[in-house]
């Protein structure tokens, strides 16, 4: 028998406490979450909204992925060669960049970029703290100082309006991160960079095929960096890439990632292997379709969540033509949930069968920052005044607030169907309607 699907309002009406009698009287056909006890939150022993899982990750098949890997295996050429070169050509073409350099991972893509642009000891790099540790770690590792720019809580992205006040004669570059696959405000950031003669290295490690006005993230700045780690939308386990249009800089990047050979400076080795490129070429076949599905599902989810009191979906900047949702974020306001703290809300949502997390922590306050600033290396490289200037920028009140209010869904959830998005919205609304049970 086909059970009729309820829309969200009907579902919540049917599952909230006050409607149990109606549900029983109408004998609503069996569906996860719709039962006599459906108004009881799963965290309190009720029936979860969802009992089946979401799509798994990564996705591969015999025809594409297995065959390509086996063909590299059989060739006996496993170090960087023609398969990596083919991947570089195709990825540059896909994103609309002149050149691509494949690397061992996204962290090395970022370090290669900073080195190729001549950023190092004595330089300051503007960066937002709402990101993965590597975005800030690479600045220190290149010998430069990260200068924190507070986050825009509405967009989850670095706030360009807070950048100019932090620029000093030592500022050399901006490192905007398209966190969660949400495009940063590159028009504004590039305008600031032009005005102050700064370079721009985009951390697009979570933003494959995200775009603003049709232009892909990673192609707006001087260089753009990507990660292909296991959880990423384009993955080969571990891998990375640098995109750029300037042949001189890309030649330096190539040389740096190959011990410095053929170039003027010392380098290291962070070359991608043929196996990695083989998997990426296979994965690339699915990227556009999967990316579009996440975008459509994310847009649909936003349209459903924005009506629920206390749930504030992220805002996209004007001109964004596609966000790719490595994570889908919203802000949770406990005041609308009778003061139920975020941790309890997250636990309740998980109990309803919806995997979620609280997103990033306060990277601006992470112990590695003071540890690095007070290290022997940095004490030798910088004056106390310069180190203190870096320390003083660590206060980012909007970022601190965001880290307390964010709730995120993994990209896997957005690979599902529209009905899966309904389940997510239904679970949140069920918690809202029954928030008294969490008191
Ligand atoms: C925003 C961001 N930057 C940098 C990185 C580093 O990439 P990788 O893990 O491939 O070194 C990641 C990876 O998670 C990331 O999410």
Tab-separated table of N, CA and C in Angstrom, residues 91 103-107 109-110 132 203-208 225-241 280:
chain	number	residue	atom	x	y	z
A	91	UNK	N	40.484	19.614	-15.100
A	91	UNK	CA	39.974	20.382	-13.957
A	91	UNK	C	40.060	21.884	-14.257
A	103	UNK	N	48.314	18.626	-6.463
A	103	UNK	CA	49.230	18.462	-5.324
A	103	UNK	C	48.777	17.274	-4.462
A	104	UNK	N	49.576	16.984	-3.443
A	104	UNK	CA	49.268	15.847	-2.566
A	104	UNK	C	48.018	16.067	-1.714
A	105	UNK	N	47.714	17.313	-1.387
A	105	UNK	CA	46.505	17.610	-0.605
A	105	UNK	C	46.217	19.118	-0.644
A	106	UNK	N	45.143	19.525	-0.015
A	106	UNK	CA	44.759	20.935	-0.036
A	106	UNK	C	45.702	21.809	0.780
A	107	UNK	N	46.208	21.270	1.878
A	107	UNK	CA	47.150	22.021	2.707
A	107	UNK	C	48.386	22.372	1.886
A	109	UNK	N	48.502	22.542	-1.356
A	109	UNK	CA	48.092	23.483	-2.406
A	109	UNK	C	48.182	24.915	-1.861
A	110	UNK	N	47.737	25.106	-0.617
A	110	UNK	CA	47.778	26.442	-0.007
A	110	UNK	C	49.224	26.892	0.241
A	132	UNK	N	38.533	25.585	8.635
A	132	UNK	CA	39.312	24.421	9.044
A	132	UNK	C	40.718	24.899	9.422
A	203	UNK	N	40.869	30.037	-0.564
A	203	UNK	CA	40.787	28.672	-0.043
A	203	UNK	C	39.425	28.139	-0.475
A	204	UNK	N	39.443	27.422	-1.619
A	204	UNK	CA	38.208	26.834	-2.157
A	204	UNK	C	38.208	25.331	-1.884
A	205	UNK	N	38.865	24.954	-0.772
A	205	UNK	CA	39.018	23.527	-0.447
A	205	UNK	C	37.681	22.841	-0.187
A	206	UNK	N	36.603	23.639	-0.002
A	206	UNK	CA	35.260	23.038	0.186
A	206	UNK	C	34.290	23.552	-0.888
A	207	UNK	N	34.809	24.055	-1.996
A	207	UNK	CA	33.914	24.811	-2.893
A	207	UNK	C	34.043	24.447	-4.379
A	208	UNK	N	34.173	23.186	-4.686
A	208	UNK	CA	34.254	22.727	-6.070
A	208	UNK	C	32.948	23.052	-6.814
A	225	UNK	N	42.735	27.353	-4.286
A	225	UNK	CA	43.214	26.054	-3.783
A	225	UNK	C	42.054	25.125	-3.456
A	226	UNK	N	42.266	23.836	-3.726
A	226	UNK	CA	41.214	22.822	-3.543
A	226	UNK	C	41.758	21.623	-2.780
A	227	UNK	N	40.841	20.949	-2.085
A	227	UNK	CA	41.178	19.695	-1.396
A	227	UNK	C	40.346	18.562	-1.981
A	228	UNK	N	40.970	17.399	-2.107
A	228	UNK	CA	40.256	16.207	-2.585
A	228	UNK	C	40.333	15.090	-1.544
A	229	UNK	N	40.309	15.482	-0.281
A	229	UNK	CA	40.353	14.519	0.835
A	229	UNK	C	39.055	13.697	0.830
A	230	UNK	N	39.062	12.646	1.596
A	230	UNK	CA	37.996	11.618	1.521
A	230	UNK	C	36.562	12.134	1.616
A	231	UNK	N	36.334	13.142	2.471
A	231	UNK	CA	34.961	13.620	2.667
A	231	UNK	C	34.527	14.583	1.562
A	232	UNK	N	35.473	15.025	0.730
A	232	UNK	CA	35.206	16.111	-0.208
A	232	UNK	C	34.375	15.659	-1.406
A	233	UNK	N	33.719	16.636	-2.053
A	233	UNK	CA	32.786	16.303	-3.149
A	233	UNK	C	33.515	15.735	-4.350
A	234	UNK	N	34.752	16.160	-4.539
A	234	UNK	CA	35.622	15.559	-5.555
A	234	UNK	C	36.774	14.959	-4.759
A	235	UNK	N	36.825	13.648	-4.709
A	235	UNK	CA	37.778	13.023	-3.785
A	235	UNK	C	38.589	11.900	-4.415
A	236	UNK	N	39.812	11.752	-3.863
A	236	UNK	CA	40.626	10.572	-4.192
A	236	UNK	C	41.303	10.101	-2.906
A	237	UNK	N	40.714	10.396	-1.769
A	237	UNK	CA	41.309	10.024	-0.471
A	237	UNK	C	42.121	11.182	0.077
A	238	UNK	N	43.192	11.513	-0.612
A	238	UNK	CA	44.000	12.701	-0.293
A	238	UNK	C	44.444	13.301	-1.616
A	239	UNK	N	44.285	14.586	-1.778
A	239	UNK	CA	44.731	15.250	-3.000
A	239	UNK	C	44.415	16.725	-2.916
A	240	UNK	N	44.995	17.499	-3.830
A	240	UNK	CA	44.723	18.938	-3.835
A	240	UNK	C	45.070	19.533	-5.180
A	241	UNK	N	44.750	20.803	-5.359
A	241	UNK	CA	45.064	21.479	-6.618
A	241	UNK	C	45.161	22.980	-6.398
A	280	UNK	N	40.251	10.730	-9.381
A	280	UNK	CA	39.625	12.050	-9.588
A	280	UNK	C	38.955	12.143	-10.950
